[in-house]
PDB file of C-alpha atoms in Angstrom:
ATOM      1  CA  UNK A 574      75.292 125.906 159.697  1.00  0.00           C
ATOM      2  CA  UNK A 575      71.981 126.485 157.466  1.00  0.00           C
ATOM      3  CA  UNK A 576      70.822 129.515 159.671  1.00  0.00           C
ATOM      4  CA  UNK A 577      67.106 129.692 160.486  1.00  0.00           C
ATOM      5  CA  UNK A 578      65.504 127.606 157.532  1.00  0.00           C
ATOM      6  CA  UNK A 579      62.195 126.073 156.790  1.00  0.00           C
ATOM      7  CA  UNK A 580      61.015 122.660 154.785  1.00  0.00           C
ATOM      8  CA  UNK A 581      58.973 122.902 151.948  1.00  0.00           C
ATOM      9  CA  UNK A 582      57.407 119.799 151.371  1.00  0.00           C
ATOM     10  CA  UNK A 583      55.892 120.502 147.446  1.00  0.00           C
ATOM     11  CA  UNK A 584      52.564 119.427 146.618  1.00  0.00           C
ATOM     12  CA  UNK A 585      52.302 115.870 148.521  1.00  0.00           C
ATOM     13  CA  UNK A 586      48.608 115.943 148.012  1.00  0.00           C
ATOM     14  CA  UNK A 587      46.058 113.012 146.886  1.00  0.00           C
ATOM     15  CA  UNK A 588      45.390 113.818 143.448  1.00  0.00           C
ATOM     16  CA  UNK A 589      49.337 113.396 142.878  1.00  0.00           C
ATOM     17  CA  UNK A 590      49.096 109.670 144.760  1.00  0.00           C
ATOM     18  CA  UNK A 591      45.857 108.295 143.856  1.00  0.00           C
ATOM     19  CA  UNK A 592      44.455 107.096 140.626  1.00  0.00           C
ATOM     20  CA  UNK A 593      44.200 110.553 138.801  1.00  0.00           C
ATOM     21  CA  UNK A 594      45.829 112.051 135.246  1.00  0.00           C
ATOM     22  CA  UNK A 595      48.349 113.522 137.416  1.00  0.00           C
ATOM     23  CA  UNK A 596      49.528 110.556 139.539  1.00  0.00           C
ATOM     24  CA  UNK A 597      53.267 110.764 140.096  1.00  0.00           C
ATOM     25  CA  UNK A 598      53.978 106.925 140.280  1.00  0.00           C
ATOM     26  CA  UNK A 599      57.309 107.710 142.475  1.00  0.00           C
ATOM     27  CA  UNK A 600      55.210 109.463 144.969  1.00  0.00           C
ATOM     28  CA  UNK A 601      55.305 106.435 146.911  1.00  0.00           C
ATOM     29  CA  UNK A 602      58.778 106.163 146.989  1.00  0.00           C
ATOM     30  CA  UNK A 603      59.841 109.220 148.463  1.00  0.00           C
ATOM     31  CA  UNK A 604      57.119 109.591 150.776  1.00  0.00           C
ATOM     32  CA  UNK A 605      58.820 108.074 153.560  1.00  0.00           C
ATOM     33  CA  UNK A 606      62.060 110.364 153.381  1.00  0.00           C
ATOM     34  CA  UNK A 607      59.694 113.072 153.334  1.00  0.00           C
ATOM     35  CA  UNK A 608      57.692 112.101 156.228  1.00  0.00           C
ATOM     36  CA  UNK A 609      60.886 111.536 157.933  1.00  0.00           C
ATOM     37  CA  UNK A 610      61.943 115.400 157.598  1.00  0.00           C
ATOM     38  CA  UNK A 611      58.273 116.201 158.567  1.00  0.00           C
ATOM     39  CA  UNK A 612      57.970 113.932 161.548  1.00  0.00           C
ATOM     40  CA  UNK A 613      61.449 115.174 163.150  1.00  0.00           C
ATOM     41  CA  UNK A 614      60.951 118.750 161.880  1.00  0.00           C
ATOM     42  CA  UNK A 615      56.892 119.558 162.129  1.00  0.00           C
ATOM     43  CA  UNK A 616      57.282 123.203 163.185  1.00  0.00           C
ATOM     44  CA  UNK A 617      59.513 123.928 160.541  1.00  0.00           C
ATOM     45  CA  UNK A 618      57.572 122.072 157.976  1.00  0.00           C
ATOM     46  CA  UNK A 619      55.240 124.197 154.922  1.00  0.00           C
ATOM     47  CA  UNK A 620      53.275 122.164 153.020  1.00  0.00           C
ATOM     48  CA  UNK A 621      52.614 123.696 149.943  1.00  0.00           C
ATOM     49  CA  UNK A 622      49.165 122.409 147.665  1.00  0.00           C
ATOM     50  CA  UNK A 623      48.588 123.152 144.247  1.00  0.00           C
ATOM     51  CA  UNK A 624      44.860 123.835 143.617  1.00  0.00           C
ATOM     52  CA  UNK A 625      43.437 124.133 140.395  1.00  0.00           C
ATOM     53  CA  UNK A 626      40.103 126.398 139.573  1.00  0.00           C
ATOM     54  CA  UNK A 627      36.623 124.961 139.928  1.00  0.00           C
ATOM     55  CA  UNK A 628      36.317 125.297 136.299  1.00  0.00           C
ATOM     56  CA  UNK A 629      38.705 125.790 133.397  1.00  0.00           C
ATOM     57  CA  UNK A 630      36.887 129.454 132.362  1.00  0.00           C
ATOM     58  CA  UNK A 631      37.946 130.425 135.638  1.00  0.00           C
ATOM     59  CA  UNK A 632      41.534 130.327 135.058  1.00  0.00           C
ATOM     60  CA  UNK A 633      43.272 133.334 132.734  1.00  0.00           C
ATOM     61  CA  UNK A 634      45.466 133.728 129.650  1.00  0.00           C
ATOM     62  CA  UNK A 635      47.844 130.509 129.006  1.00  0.00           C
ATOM     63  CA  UNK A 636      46.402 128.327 132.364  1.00  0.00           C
ATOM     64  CA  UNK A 637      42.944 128.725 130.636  1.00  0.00           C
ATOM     65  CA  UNK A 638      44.062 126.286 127.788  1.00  0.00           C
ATOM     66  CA  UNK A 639      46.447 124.298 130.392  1.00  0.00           C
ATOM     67  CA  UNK A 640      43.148 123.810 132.173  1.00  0.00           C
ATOM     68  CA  UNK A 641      40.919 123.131 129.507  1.00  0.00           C
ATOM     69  CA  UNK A 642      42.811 120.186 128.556  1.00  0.00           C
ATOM     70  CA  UNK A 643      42.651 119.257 132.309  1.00  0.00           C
ATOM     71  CA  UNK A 644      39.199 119.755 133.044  1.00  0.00           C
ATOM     72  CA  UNK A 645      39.409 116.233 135.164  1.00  0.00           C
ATOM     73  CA  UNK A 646      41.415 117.938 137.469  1.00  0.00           C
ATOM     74  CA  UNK A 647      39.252 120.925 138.312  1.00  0.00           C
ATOM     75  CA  UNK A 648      37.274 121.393 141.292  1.00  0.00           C
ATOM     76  CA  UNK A 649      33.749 121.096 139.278  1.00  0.00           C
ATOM     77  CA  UNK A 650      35.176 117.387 138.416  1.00  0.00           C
ATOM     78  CA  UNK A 651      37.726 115.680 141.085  1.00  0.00           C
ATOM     79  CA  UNK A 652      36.242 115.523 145.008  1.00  0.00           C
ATOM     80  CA  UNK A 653      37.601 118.570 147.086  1.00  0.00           C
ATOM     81  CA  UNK A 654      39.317 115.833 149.460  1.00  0.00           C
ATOM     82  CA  UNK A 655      41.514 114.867 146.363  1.00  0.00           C
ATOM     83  CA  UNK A 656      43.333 118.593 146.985  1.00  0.00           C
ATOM     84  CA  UNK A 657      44.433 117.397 150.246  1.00  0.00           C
ATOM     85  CA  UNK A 658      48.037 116.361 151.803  1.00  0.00           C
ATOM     86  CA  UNK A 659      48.305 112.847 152.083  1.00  0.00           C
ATOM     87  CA  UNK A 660      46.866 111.820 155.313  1.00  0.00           C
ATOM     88  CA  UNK A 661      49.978 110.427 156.551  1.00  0.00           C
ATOM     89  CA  UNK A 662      51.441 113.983 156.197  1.00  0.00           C
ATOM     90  CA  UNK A 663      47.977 115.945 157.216  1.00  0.00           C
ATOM     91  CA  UNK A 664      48.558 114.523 160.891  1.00  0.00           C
ATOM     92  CA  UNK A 665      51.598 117.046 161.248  1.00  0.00           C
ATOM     93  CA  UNK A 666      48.686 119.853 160.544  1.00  0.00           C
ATOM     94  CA  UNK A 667      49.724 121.789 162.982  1.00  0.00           C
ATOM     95  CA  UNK A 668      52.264 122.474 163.764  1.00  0.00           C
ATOM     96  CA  UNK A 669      53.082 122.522 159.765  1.00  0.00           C
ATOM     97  CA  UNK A 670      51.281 124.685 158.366  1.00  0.00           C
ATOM     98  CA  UNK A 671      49.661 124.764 154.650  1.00  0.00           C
ATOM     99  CA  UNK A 672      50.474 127.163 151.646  1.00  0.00           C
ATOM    100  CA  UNK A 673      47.920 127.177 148.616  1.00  0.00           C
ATOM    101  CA  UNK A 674      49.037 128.172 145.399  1.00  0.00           C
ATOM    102  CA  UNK A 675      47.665 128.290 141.921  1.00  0.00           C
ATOM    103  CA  UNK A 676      50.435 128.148 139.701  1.00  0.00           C
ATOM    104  CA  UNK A 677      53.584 126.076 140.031  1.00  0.00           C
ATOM    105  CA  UNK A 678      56.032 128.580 142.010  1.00  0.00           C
ATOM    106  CA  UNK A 679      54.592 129.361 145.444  1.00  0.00           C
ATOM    107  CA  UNK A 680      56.427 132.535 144.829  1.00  0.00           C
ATOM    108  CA  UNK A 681      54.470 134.795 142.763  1.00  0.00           C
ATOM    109  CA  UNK A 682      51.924 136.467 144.933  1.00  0.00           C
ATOM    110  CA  UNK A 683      54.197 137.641 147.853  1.00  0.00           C
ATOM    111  CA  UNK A 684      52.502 135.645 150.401  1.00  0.00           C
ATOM    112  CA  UNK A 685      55.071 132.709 151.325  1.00  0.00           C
ATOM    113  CA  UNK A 686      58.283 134.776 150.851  1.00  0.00           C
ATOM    114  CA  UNK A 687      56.791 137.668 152.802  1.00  0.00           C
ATOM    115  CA  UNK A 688      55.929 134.684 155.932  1.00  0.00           C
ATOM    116  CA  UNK A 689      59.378 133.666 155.851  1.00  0.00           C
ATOM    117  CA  UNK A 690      60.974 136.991 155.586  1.00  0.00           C
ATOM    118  CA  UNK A 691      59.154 137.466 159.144  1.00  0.00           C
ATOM    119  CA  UNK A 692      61.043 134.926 160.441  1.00  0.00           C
ATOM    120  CA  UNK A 693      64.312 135.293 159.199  1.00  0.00           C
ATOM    121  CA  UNK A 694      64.330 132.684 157.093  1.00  0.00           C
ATOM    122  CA  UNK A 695      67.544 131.721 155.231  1.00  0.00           C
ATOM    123  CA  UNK A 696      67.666 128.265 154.217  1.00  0.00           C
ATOM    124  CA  UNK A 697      64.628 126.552 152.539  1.00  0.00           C
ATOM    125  CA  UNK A 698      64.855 122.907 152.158  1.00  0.00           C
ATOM    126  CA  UNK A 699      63.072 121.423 149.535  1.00  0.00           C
ATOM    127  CA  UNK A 700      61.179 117.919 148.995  1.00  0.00           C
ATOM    128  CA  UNK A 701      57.935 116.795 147.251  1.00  0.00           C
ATOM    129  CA  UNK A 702      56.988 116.703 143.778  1.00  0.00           C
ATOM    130  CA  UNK A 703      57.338 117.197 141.125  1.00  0.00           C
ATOM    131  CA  UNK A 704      60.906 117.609 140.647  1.00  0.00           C
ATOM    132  CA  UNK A 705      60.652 119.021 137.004  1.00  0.00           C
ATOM    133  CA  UNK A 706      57.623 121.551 137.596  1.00  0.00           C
ATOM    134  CA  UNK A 707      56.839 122.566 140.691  1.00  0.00           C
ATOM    135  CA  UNK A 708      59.764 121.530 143.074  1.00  0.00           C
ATOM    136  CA  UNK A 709      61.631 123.294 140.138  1.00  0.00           C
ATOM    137  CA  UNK A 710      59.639 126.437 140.556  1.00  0.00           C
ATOM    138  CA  UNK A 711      59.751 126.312 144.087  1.00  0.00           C
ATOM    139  CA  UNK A 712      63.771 126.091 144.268  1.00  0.00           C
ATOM    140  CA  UNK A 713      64.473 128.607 141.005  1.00  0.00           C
ATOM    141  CA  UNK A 714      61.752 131.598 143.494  1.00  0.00           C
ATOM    142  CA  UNK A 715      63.932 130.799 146.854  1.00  0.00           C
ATOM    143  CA  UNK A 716      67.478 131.397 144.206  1.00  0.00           C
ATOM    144  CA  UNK A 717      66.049 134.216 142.805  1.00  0.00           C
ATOM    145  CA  UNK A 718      64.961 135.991 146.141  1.00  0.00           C
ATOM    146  CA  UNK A 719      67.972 134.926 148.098  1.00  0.00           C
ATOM    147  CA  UNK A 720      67.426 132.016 149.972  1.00  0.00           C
ATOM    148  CA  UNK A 721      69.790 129.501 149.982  1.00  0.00           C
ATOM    149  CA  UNK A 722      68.300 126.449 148.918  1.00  0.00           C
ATOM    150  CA  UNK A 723      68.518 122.953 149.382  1.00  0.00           C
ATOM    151  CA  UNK A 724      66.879 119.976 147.751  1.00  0.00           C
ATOM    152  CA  UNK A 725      66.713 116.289 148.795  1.00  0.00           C
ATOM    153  CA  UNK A 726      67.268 114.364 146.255  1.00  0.00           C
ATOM    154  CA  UNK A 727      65.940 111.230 147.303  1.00  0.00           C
ATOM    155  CA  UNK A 728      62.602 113.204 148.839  1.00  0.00           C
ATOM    156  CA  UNK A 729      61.357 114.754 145.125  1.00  0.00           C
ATOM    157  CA  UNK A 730      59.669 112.769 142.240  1.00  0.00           C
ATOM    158  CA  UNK A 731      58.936 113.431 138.923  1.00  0.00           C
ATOM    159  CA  UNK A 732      56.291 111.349 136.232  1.00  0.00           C
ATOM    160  CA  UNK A 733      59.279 110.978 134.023  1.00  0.00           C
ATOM    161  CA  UNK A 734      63.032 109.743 135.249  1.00  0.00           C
ATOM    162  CA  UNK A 735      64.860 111.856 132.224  1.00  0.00           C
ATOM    163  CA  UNK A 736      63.246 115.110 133.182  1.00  0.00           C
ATOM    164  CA  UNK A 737      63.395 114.690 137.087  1.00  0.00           C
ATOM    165  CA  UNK A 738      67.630 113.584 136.242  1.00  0.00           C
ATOM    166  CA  UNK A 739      67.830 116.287 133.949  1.00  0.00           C
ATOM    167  CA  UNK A 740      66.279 119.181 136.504  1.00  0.00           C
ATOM    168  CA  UNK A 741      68.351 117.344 139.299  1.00  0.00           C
ATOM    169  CA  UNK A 742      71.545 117.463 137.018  1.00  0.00           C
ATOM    170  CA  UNK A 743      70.844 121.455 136.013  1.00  0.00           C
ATOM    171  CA  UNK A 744      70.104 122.534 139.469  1.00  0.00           C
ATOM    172  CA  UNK A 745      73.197 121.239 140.864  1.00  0.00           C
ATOM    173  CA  UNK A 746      75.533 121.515 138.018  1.00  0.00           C
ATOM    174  CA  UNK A 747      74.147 125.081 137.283  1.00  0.00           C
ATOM    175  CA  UNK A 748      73.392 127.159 140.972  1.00  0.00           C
ATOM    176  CA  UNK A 749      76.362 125.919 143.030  1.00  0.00           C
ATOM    177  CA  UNK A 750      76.778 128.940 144.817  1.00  0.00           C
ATOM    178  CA  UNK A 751      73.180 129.217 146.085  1.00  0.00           C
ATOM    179  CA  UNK A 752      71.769 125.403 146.242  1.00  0.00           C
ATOM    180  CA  UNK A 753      73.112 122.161 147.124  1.00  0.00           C
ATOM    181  CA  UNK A 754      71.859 119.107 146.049  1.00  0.00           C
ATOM    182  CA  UNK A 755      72.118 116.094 149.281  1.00  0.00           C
ATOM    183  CA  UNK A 756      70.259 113.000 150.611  1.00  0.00           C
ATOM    184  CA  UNK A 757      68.032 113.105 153.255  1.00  0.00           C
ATOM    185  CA  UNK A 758      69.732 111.611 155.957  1.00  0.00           C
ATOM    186  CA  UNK A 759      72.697 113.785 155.293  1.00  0.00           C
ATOM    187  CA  UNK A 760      70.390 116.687 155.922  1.00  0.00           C
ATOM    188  CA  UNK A 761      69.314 115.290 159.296  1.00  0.00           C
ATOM    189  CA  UNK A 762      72.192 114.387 160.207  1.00  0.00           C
ATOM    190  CA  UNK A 763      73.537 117.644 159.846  1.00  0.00           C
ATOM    191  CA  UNK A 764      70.851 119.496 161.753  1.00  0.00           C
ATOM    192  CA  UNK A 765      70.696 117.197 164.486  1.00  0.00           C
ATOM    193  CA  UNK A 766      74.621 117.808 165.280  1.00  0.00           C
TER     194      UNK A 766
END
């Protein structure tokens, strides 16, 4: 039905959760759909982490000023532990495996589509946060190179409901012949028949 596919569970890490600038307050909510796909799926589970530079003069052109007004958030300034999954998550490490990025598509330097290229990846399905910025990054890179992708809609979380309805409402009003928009236990249903 989906072909060989992978889950990639966006950027489920600590300084999202916990008491930061950046907490996502839905986190919570989702995280036990997403730890559902994880727990039945493991081996087909990426975990992708978005890590910010140690300090804001590390980082070039626009993500220089992006991290100068976030210099909370930079490794000089929030605990290297903060970077991490959520532990709940972390305990499928391995079989899951990790992706670091640095920018909000895990796309740009080769790496990740290049890994599932080698194993004939066709179908990514796609949970985490946030669903305006990165998850939106994340599923706009899998369109773009091909992949037919699917998001779960009650497994992504935004800071804001408008912009995580809006990005929900453009992705599947917009890319209907290469994404589909369903809820998790549809998706596990599916793959489990």
């Amino acid at each position: 039905m989906y072909g060989e596919w992978r889950h990639i569970c966006v950027d489920m890490q600590r300084m999202f959760a916990e008491d930061t600038p950046w907490k996502v307050a839905w986190m919570e909510r989702v995280s036990s759909e997403v730890l559902e796909v994880v727990g039945r799926h493991p081996e087909r589970t990426i975990f992708s982490r978005f890590l910010p530079p140690a300090r804001a003069t590390d980082a070039t052109g626009m993500w220089r000023n992006y991290y100068e007004k976030w210099w909370m958030m930079t490794a000089e300034h929030l605990p290297g532990e903060m970077y991490g999954l959520l532990p709940e998550l972390a305990a499928f490490t391995p079989p899951a495996i990790l992706f670091d990025k640095r920018t909000y598509s895990p796309w740009i330097d080769g790496r990740l589509h290049a890994y599932l290229k080698g194993h004939d990846v066709e179908t990514l399905v796609i949970t985490g946060g946030e669903t305006d910025v990165c998850v939106l990054a994340t599923a706009l890179g899998a369109i773009d190179l091909g992949y037919r992708a699917i998001i779960l809609a009650d497994a992504v979380c935004s800071g804001t409901d408008e912009t995580h309805d809006a990005s929900l409402k453009l992705l599947e009003s917009r890319f209907t012949a290469q994404l589909e928009v369903m809820l998790t236990e549809a998706f596990l249903s599916s793959v489990a028949a």
